[in-house]
Coordinates of N, CA and C in Angstrom, one line a residue:
X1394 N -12.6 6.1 -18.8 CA -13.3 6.4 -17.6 C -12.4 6.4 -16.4
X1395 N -11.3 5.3 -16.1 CA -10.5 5.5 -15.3 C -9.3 5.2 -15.2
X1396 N -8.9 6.6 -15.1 CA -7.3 6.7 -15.7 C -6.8 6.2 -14.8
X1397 N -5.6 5.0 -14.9 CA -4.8 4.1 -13.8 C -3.4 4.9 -14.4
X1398 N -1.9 5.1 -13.5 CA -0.9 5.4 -14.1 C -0.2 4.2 -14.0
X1399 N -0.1 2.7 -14.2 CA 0.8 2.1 -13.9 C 2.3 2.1 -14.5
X1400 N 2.6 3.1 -14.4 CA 3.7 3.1 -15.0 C 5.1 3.4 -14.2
X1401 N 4.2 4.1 -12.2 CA 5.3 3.9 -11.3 C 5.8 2.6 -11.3
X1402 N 4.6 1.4 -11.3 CA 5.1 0.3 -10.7 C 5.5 -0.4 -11.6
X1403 N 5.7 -0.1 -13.1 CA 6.5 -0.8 -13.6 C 7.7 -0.5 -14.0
X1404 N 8.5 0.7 -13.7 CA 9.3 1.5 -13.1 C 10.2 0.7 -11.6
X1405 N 9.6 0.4 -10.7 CA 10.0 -0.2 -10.1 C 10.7 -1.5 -9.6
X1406 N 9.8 -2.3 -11.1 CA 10.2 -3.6 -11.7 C 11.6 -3.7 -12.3
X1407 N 12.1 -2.6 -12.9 CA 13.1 -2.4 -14.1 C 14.5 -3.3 -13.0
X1408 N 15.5 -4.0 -13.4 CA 16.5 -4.2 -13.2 C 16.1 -5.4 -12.1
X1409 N 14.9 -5.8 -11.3 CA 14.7 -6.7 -10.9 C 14.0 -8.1 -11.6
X1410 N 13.5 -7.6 -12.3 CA 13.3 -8.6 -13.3 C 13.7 -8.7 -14.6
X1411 N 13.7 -9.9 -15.8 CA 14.6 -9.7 -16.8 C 13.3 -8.8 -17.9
X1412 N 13.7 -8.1 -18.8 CA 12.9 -7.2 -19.4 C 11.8 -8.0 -20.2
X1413 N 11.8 -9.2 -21.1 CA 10.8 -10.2 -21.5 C 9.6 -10.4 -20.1
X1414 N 10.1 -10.2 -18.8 CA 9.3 -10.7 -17.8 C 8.5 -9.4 -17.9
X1415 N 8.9 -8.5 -17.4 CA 8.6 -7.4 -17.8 C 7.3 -6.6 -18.7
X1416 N 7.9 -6.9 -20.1 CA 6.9 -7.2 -21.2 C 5.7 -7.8 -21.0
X1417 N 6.2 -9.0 -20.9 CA 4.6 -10.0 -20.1 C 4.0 -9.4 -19.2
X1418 N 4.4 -9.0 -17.7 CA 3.5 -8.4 -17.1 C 2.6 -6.9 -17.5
X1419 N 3.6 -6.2 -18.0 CA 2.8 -5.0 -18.4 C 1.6 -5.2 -19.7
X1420 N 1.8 -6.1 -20.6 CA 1.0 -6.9 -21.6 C -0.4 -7.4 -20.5
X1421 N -0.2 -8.5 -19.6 CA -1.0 -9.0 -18.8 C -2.0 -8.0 -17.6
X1422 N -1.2 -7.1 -17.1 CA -1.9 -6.2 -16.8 C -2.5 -5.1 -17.7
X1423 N -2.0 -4.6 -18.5 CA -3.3 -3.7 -19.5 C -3.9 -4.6 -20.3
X1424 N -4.4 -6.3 -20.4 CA -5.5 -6.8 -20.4 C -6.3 -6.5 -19.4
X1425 N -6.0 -6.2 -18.4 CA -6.8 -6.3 -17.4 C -7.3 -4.8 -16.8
X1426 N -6.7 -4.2 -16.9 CA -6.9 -2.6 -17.0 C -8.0 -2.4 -18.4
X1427 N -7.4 -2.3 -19.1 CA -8.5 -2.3 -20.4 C -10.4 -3.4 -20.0
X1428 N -10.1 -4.5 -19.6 CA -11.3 -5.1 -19.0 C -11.7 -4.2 -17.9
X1429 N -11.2 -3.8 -17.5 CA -12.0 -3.3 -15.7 C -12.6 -1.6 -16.6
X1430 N -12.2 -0.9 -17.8 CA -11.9 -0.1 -17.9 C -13.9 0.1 -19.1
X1431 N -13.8 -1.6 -19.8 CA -15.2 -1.9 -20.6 C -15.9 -2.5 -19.5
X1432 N -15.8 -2.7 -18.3 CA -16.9 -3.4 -17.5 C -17.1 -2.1 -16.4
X1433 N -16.1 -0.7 -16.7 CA -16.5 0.3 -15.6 C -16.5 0.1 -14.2
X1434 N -15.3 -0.6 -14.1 CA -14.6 -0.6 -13.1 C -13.4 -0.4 -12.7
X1435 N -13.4 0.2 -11.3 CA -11.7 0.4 -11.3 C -10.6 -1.0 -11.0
X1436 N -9.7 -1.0 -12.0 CA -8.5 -1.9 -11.8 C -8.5 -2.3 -10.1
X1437 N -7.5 -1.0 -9.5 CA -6.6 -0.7 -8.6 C -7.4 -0.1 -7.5
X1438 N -7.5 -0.4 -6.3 CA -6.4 -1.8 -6.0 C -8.0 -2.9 -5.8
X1439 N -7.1 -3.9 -6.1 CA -7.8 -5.0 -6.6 C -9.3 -5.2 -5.4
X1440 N -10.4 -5.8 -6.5 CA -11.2 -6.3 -5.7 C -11.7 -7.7 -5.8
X1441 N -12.0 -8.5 -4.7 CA -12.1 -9.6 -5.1 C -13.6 -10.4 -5.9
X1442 N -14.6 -9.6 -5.6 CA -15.5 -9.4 -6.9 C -15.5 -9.6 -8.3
X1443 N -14.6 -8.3 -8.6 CA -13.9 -7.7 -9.9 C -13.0 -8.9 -10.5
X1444 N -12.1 -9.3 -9.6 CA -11.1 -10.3 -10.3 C -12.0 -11.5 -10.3
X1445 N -12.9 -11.9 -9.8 CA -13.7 -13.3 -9.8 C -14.3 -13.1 -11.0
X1446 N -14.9 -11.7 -11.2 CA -15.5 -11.5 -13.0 C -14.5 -11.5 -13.8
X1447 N -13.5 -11.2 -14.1 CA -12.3 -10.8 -14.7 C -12.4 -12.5 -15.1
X1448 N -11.8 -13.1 -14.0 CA -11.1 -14.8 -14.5 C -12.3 -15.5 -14.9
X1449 N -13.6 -15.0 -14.7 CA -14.7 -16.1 -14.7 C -14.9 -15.4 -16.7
X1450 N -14.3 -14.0 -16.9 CA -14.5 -13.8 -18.3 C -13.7 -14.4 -19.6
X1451 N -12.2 -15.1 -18.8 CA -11.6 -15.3 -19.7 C -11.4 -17.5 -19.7
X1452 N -12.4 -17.8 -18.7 CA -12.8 -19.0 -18.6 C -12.8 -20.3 -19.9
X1453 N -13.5 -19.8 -20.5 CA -13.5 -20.1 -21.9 C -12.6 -20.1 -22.9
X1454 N -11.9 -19.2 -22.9 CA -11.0 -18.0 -23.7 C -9.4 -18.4 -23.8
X1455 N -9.1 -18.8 -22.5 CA -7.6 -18.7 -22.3 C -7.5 -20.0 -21.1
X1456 N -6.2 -20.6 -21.5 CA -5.7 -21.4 -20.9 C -5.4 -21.2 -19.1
X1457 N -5.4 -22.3 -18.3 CA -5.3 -21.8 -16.8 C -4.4 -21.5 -17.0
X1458 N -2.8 -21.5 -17.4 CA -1.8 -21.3 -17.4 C -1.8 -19.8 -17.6
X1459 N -2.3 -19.4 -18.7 CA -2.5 -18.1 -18.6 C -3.0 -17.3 -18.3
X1460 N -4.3 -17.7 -17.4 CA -4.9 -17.0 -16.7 C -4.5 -16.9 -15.2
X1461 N -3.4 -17.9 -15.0 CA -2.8 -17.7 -13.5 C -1.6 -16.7 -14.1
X1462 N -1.0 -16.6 -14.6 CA 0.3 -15.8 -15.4 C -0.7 -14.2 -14.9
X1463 N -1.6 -13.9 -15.4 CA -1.9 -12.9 -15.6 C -2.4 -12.6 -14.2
X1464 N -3.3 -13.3 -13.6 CA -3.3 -12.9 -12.1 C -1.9 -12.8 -10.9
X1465 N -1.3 -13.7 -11.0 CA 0.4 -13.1 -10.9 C 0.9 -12.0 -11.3
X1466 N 0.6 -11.4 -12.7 CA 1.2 -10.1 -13.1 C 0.1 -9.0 -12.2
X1467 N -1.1 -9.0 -12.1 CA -1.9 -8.7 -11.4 C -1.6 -8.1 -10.1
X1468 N -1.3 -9.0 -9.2 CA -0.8 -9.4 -8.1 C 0.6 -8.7 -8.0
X1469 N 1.0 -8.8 -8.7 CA 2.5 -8.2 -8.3 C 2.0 -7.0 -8.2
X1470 N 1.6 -6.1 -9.5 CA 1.5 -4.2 -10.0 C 0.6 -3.7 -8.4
X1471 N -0.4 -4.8 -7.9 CA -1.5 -4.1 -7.1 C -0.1 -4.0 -5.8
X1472 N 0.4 -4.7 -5.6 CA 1.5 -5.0 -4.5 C 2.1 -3.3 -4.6
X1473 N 2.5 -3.6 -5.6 CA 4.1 -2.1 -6.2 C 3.1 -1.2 -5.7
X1474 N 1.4 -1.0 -6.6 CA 0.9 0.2 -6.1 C 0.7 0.8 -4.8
X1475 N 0.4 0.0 -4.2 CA -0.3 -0.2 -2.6 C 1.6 -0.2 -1.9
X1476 N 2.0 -0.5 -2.8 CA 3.2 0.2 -1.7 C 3.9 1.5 -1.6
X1477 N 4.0 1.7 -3.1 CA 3.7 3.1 -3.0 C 3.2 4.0 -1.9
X1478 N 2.0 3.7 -2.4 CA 0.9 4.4 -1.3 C 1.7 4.3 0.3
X1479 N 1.5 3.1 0.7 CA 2.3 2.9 1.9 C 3.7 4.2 2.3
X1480 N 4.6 3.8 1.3 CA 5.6 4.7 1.4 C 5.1 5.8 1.1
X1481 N 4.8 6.5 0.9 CA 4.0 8.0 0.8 C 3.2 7.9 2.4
X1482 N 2.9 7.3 3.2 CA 2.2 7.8 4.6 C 3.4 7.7 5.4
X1483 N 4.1 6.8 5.4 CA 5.6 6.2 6.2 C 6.3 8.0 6.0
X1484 N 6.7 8.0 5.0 CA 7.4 9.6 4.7 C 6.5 10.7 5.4
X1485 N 5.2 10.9 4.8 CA 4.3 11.8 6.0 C 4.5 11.7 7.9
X1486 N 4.0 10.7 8.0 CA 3.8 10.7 9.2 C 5.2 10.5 10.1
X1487 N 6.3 10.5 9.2 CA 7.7 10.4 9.6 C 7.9 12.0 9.7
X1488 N 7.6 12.3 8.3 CA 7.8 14.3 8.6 C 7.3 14.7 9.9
X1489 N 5.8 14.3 10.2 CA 4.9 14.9 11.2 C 5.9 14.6 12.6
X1490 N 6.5 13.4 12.9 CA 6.7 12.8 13.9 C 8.3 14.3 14.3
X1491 N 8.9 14.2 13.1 CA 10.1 15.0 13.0 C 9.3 16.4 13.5
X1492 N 8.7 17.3 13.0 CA 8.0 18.5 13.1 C 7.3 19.0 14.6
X1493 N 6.8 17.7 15.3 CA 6.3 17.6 16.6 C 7.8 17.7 17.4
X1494 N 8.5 16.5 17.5 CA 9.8 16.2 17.9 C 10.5 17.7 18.0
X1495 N 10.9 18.1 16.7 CA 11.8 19.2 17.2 C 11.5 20.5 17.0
X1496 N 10.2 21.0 16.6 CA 10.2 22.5 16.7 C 8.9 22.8 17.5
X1497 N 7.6 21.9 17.9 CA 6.8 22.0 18.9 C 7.1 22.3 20.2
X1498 N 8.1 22.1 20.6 CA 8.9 22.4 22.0 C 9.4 24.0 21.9
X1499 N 9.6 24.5 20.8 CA 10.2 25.9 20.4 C 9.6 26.5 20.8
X1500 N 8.0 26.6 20.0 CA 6.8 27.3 19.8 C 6.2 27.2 21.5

């Protein structure tokens, strides 16, 4: 139902973290992707609703240790995404700023 691409932001992980870290997160987030995906909701970017269901599902299930691991791996990808995004308006509104600046005065 809802296609997430995380695969910019784990792309952007590469060479800052050691690749086992890596592993783990991308593991720990398509747990979590895959849950939001049978409960028909979206992942990205995070809500704080959705993750209170999420951790209140694996309560039982999984150790805190691992359920803070995975909300960290969480936490990091919603960061990478949302900055993305960020940098994609930064570059826009930088073009816009350039386009007003120097050829609006032309015209």
């Amino acid at each position: 139902m809802y296609k997430i691409n995380i695969s910019q932001a784990f792309q952007r992980l590469e060479g800052a973290y050691a690749p086992n870290m890596i592993k783990s997160y991308y593991a720990d987030v398509k747990h979590f992707v895959d849950w939001s995906v049978d409960h028909e909701v979206s992942p990205f970017p995070l809500s704080d609703t959705e993750l209170n269901r999420y951790v209140k599902s694996m309560q039982f299930t999984h150790r805190y240790s691992t359920i803070l691991r995975k909300l960290v791996a969480i936490k990091k990808v919603n960061e990478l995404l949302y900055t993305i995004v960020q940098d994609i308006w930064f570059i826009l509104s930088t073009c816009l700023v350039l386009i007003f600046y120097f050829f609006l005065p032309v015209l």
